[in-house]
GROMACS .gro file of C-alpha atoms in nm:
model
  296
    1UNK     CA    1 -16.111 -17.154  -2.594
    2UNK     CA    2 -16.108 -17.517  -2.450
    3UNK     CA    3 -16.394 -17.734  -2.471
    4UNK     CA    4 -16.544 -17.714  -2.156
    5UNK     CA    5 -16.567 -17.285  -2.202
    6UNK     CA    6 -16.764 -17.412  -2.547
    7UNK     CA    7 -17.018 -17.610  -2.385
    8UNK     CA    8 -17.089 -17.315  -2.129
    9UNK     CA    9 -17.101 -17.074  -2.394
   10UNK     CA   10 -17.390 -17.264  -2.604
   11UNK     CA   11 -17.549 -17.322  -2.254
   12UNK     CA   12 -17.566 -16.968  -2.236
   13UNK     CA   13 -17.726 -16.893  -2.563
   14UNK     CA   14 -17.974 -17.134  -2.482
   15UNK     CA   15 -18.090 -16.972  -2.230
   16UNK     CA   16 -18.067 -16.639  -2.370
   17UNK     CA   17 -18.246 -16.817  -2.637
   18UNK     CA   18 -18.546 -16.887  -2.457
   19UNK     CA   19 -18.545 -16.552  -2.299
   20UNK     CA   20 -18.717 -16.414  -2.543
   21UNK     CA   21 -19.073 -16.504  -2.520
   22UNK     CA   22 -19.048 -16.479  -2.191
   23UNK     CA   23 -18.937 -16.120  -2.231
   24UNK     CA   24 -19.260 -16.144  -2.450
   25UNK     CA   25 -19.466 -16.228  -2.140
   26UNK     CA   26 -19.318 -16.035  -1.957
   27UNK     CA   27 -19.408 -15.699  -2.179
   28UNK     CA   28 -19.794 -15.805  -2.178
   29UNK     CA   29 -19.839 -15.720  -1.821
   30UNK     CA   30 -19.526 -15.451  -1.720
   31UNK     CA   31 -19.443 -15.100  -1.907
   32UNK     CA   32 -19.096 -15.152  -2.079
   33UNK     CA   33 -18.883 -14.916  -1.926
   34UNK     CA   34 -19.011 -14.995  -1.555
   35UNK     CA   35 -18.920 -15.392  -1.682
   36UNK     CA   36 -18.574 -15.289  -1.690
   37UNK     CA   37 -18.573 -15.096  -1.360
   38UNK     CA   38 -18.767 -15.404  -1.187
   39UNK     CA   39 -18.579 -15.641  -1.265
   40UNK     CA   40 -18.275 -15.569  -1.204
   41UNK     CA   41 -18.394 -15.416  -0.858
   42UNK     CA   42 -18.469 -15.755  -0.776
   43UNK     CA   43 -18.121 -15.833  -0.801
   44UNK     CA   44 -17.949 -15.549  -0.697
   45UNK     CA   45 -18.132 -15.521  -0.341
   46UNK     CA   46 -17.984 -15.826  -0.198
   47UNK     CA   47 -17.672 -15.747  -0.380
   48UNK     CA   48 -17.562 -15.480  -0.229
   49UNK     CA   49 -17.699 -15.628   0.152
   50UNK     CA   50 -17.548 -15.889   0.165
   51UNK     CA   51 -17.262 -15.924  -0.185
   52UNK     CA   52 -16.928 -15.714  -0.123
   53UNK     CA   53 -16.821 -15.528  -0.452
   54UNK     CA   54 -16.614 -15.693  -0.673
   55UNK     CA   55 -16.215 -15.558  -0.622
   56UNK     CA   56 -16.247 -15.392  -0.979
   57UNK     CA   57 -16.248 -14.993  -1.082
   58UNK     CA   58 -16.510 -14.800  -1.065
   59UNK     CA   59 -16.581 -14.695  -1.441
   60UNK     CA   60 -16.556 -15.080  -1.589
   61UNK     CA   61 -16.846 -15.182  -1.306
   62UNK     CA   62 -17.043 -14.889  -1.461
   63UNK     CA   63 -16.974 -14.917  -1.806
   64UNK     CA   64 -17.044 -15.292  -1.750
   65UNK     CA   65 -17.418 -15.206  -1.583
   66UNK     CA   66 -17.464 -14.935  -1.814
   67UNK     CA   67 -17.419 -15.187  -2.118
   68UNK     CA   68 -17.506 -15.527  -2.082
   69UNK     CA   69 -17.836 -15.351  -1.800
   70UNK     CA   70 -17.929 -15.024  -1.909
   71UNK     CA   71 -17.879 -14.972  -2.319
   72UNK     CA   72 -17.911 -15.278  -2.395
   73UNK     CA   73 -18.247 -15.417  -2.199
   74UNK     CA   74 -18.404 -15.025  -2.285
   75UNK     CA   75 -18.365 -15.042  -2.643
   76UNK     CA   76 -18.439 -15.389  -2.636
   77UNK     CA   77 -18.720 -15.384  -2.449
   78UNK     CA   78 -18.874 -15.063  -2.638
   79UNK     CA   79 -18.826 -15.187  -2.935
   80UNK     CA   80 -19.012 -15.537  -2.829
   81UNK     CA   81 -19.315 -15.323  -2.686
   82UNK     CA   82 -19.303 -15.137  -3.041
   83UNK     CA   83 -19.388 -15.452  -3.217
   84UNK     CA   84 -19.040 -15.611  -3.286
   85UNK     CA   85 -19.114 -15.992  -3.284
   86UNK     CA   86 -18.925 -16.208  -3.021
   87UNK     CA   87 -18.758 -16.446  -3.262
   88UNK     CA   88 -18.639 -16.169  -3.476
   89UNK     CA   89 -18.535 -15.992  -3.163
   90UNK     CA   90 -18.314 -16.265  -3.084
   91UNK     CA   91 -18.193 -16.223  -3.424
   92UNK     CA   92 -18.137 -15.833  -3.440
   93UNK     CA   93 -17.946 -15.832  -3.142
   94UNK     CA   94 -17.702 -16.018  -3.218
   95UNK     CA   95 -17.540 -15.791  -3.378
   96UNK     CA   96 -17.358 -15.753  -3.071
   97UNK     CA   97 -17.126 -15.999  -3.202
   98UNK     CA   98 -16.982 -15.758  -3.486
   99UNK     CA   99 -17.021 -15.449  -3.264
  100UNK     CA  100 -16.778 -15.611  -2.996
  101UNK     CA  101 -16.563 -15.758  -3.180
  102UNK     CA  102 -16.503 -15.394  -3.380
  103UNK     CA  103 -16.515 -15.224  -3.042
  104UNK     CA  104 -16.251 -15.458  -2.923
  105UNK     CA  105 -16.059 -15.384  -3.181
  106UNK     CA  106 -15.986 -15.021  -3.108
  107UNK     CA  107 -16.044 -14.989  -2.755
  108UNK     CA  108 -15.874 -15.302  -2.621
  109UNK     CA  109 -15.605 -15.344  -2.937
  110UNK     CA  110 -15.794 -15.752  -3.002
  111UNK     CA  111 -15.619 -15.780  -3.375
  112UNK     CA  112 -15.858 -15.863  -3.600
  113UNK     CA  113 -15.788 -16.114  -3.865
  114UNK     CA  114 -15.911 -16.081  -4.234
  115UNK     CA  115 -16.112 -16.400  -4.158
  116UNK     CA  116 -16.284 -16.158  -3.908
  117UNK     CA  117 -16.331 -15.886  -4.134
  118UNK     CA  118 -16.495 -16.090  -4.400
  119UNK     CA  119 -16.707 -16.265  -4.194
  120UNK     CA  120 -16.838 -15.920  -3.999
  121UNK     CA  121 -16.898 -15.765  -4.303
  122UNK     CA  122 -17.128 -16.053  -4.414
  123UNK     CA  123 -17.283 -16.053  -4.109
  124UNK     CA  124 -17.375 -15.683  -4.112
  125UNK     CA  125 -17.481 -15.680  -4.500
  126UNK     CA  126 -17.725 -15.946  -4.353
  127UNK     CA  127 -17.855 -15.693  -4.083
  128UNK     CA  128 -17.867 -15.439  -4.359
  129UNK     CA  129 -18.041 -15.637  -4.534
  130UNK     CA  130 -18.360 -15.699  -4.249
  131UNK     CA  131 -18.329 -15.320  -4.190
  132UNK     CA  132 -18.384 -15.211  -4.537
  133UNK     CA  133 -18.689 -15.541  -4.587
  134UNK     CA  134 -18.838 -15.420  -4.258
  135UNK     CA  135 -18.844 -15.022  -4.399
  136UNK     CA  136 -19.061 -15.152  -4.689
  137UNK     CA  137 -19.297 -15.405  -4.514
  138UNK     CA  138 -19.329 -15.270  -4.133
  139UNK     CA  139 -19.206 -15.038  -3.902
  140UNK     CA  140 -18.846 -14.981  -3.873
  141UNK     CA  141 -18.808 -14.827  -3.570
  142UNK     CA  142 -18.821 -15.129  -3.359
  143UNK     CA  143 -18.546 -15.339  -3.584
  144UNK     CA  144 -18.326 -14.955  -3.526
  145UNK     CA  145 -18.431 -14.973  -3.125
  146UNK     CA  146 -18.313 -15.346  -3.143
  147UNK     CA  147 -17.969 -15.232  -3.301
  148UNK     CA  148 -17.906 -14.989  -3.013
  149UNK     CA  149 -17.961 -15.257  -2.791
  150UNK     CA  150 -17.699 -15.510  -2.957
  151UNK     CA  151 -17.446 -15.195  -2.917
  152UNK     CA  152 -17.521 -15.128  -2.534
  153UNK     CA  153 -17.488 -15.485  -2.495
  154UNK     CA  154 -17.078 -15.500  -2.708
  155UNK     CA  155 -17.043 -15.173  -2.503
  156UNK     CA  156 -17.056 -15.412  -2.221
  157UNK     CA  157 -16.915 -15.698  -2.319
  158UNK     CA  158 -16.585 -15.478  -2.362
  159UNK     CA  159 -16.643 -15.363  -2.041
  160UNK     CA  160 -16.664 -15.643  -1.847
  161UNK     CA  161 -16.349 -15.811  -2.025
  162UNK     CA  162 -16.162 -15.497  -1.920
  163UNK     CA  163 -16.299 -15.532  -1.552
  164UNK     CA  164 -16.115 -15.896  -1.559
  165UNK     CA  165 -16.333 -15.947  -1.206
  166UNK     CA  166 -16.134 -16.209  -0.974
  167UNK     CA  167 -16.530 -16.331  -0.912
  168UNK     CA  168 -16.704 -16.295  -1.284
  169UNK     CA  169 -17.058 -16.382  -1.102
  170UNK     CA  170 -16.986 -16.106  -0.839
  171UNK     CA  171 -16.929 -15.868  -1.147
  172UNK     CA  172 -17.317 -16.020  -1.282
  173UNK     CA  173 -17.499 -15.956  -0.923
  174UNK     CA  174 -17.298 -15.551  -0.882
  175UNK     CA  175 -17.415 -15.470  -1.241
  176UNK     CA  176 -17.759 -15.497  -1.180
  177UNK     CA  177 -17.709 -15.243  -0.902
  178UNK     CA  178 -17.655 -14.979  -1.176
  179UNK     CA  179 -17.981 -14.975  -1.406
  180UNK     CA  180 -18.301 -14.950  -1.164
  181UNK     CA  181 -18.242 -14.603  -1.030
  182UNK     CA  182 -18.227 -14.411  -1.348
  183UNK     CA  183 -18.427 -14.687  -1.555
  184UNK     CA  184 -18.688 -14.617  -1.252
  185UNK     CA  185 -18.637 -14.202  -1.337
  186UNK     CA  186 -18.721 -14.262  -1.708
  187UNK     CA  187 -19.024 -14.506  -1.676
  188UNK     CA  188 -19.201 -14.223  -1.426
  189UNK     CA  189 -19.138 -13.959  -1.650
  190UNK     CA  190 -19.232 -14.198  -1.997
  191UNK     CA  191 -19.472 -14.421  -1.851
  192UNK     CA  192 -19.594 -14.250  -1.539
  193UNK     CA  193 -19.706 -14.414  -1.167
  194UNK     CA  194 -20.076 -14.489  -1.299
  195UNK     CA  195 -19.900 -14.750  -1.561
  196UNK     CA  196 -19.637 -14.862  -1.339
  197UNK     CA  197 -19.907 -14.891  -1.040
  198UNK     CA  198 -20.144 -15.083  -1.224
  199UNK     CA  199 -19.863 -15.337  -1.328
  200UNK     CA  200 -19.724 -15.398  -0.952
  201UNK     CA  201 -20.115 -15.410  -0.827
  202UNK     CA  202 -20.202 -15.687  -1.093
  203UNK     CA  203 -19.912 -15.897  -1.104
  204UNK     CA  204 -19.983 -16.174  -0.913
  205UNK     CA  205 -20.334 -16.209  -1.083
  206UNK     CA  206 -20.420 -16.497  -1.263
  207UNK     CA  207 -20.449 -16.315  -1.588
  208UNK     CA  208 -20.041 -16.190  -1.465
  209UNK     CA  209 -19.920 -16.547  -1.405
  210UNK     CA  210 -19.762 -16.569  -1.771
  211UNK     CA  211 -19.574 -16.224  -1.702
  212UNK     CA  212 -19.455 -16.337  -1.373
  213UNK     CA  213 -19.331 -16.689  -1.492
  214UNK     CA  214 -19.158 -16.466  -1.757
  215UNK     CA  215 -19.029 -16.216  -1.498
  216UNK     CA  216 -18.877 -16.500  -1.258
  217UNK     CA  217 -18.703 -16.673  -1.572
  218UNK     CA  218 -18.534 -16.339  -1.636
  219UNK     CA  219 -18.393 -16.268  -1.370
  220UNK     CA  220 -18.314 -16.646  -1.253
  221UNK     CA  221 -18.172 -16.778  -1.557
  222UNK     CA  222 -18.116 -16.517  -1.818
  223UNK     CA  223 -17.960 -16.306  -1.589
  224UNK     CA  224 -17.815 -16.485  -1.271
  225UNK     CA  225 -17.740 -16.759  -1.474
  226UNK     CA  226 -17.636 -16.643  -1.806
  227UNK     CA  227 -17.450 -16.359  -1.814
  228UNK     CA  228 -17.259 -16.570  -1.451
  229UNK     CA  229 -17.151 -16.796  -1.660
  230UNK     CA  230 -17.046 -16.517  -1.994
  231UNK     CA  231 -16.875 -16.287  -1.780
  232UNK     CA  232 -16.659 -16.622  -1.678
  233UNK     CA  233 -16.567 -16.691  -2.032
  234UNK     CA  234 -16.448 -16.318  -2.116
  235UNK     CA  235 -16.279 -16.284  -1.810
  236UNK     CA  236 -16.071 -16.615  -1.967
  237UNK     CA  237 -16.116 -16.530  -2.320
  238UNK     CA  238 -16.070 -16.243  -2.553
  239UNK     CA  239 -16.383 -16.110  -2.622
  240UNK     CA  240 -16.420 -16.128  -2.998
  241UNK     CA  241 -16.345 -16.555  -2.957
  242UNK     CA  242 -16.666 -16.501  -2.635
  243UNK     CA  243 -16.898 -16.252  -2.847
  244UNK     CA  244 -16.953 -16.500  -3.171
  245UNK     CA  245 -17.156 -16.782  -2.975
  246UNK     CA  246 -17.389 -16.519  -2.900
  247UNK     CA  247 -17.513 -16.607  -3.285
  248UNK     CA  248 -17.594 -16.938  -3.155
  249UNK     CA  249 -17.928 -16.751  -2.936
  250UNK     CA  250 -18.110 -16.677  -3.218
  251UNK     CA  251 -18.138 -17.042  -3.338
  252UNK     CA  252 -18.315 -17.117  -2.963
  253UNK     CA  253 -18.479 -16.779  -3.034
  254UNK     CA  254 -18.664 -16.821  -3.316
  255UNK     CA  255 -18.747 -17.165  -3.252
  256UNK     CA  256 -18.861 -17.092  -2.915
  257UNK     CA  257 -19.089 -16.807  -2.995
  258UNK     CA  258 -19.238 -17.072  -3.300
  259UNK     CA  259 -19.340 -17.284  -3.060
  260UNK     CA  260 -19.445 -17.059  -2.811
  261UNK     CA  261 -19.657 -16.801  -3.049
  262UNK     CA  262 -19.633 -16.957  -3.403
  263UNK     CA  263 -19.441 -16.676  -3.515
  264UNK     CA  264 -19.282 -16.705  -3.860
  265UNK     CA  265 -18.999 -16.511  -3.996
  266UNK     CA  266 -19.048 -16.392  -4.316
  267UNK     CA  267 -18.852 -16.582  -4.589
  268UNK     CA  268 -18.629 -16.275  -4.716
  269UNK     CA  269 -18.586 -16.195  -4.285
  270UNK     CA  270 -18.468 -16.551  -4.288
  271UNK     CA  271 -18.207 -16.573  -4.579
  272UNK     CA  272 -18.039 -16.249  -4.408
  273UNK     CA  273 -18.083 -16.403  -4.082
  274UNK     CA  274 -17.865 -16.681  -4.182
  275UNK     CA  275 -17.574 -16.427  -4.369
  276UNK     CA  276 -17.594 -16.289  -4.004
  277UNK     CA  277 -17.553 -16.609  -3.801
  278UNK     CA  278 -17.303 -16.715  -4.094
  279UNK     CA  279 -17.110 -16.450  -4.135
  280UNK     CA  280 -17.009 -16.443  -3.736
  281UNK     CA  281 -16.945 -16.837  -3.698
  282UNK     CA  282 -16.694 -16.765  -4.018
  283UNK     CA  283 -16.548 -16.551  -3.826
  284UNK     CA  284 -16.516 -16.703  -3.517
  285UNK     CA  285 -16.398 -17.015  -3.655
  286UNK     CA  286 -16.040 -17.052  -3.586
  287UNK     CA  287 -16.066 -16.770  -3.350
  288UNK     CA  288 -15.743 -16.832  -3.109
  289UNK     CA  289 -15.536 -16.526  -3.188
  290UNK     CA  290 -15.320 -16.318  -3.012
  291UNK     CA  291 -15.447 -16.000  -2.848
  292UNK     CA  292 -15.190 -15.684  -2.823
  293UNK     CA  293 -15.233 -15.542  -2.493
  294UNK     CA  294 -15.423 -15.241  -2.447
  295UNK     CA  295 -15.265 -14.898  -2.287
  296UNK     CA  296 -15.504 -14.740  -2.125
   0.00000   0.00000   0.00000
């Protein structure tokens, strides 16, 4: 990876970073599932207007949009609305990282080196680790809903490195078109129109601004912006040397959501926290390897 791909990669975990407590914002006004759908409708309308699709197939576009859009911001987002803290959120999910680098490894034939293999397993012994702290002190179900999310989101990330898009950023703006129809179908049936009616009638209240603020940085930055720029680097990288920076969000994460709403991580959520972030910076480092091509 040269250094200018670096720099945009830690550019993009910052602002993944500080999507989290806007994501936290952004859940105090709107339902979770009808987030998702919203969202990305905002995107995907004047995509498909006025953006031709990108010269890829078919099922990496939807595997892409059903990743990276639909699993991952569902789970994610439940699991937030379930109680899941934002900076530990930005933790959890990164276990992306691990999931797409393993995924890579059998779908697309990425070799993975024993310096990968020691450094995943310490980085999932860490997740373990908040998993089985969580069972005893709080609700595990949204760390589990969290998990699911970090596995949509590898899903995708494999996805979108098989799409190898001429135009990465056209790949971004198409995905979106994927999520809001059946994220739409789910928050009716979940959430119902009262919920969903009440959120779109109040949103530009002054009690709302917060949520919008965090709504507009979503789907400015985190999106447009940040997964632009990460579908560049795996379209020029293999994915398990792209996936590993991801570790870097959950520094900006947790700091981000201090500042923003004094949240603390608990001191045993911490120590695993940093096997986590450790274990997947071990093994990145040293990353350039040689990837055997993939047959199908």
């Amino acid at each position: 990876m040269s250094p200018r791909d670096r720099l945009l990669a830690v550019l993009v975990a910052v602002c993944w970073g500080l999507n989290f407590p806007a994501t936290a914002l952004a859940l105090d006004h709107f339902p979770p599932f009808f987030l998702v759908a919203f969202r990305f409708a905002l995107i995907a309308i004047p995509t498909v207007l006025f953006v031709p699709r990108p010269a890829i197939k078919l099922r990496w576009l939807l595997g892409a949009g059903l990743g990276i859009g639909l699993l991952q911001f569902a789970f994610l987002y439940a699991g937030m609305a379930a109680g899941m803290p934002s900076g530990l959120a930005s933790l959890v999910l990164q276990a992306s990282a691990p999931f797409t680098v393993l995924i890579a490894g059998i779908w697309l034939r990425e070799r993975i080196t024993q310096r990968q293999a020691i450094g995943i397993a310490v980085a999932v012994l860490g997740l373990a680790a908040i998993a089985v702290y969580r069972a005893q002190v709080a609700a595990l179900l949204p760390v589990i809903l969290t998990l699911c999310g970090a596995l949509g989101w590898a899903i995708g990330n494999v996805s979108t490195r098989k799409a190898e898009a001429p135009n990465p950023f056209r790949l971004t703006l198409w995905m979106s078109v994927v999520p809001p129809v059946p994220m739409l179908a789910v928050a009716l049936l979940v959430e119902g129109p009262q919920r969903i009616g009440d959120s779109l009638g109040t949103m530009f209240t002054l009690v709302a601004l917060p949520a919008l603020f965090g709504l507009l940085y979503i789907v400015l930055i985190a999106t447009l912006v940040g997964y632009g720029i990460w579908g560049g680097l795996l379209k020029r990288n293999p994915s398990s040397v792209v996936a590993p920076f991801s570790m870097l969000v959950p520094v900006v994460g947790v700091l981000a959501s201090w500042l923003a709403f004094g949240e603390v991580i608990d001191i045993v959520e911490l120590i695993a926290g940093v096997f986590v972030v450790g274990g997947v910076l071990f093994a990145s480092a040293r990353g350039r390897r040689v990837a055997v091509p993939a047959t199908a």
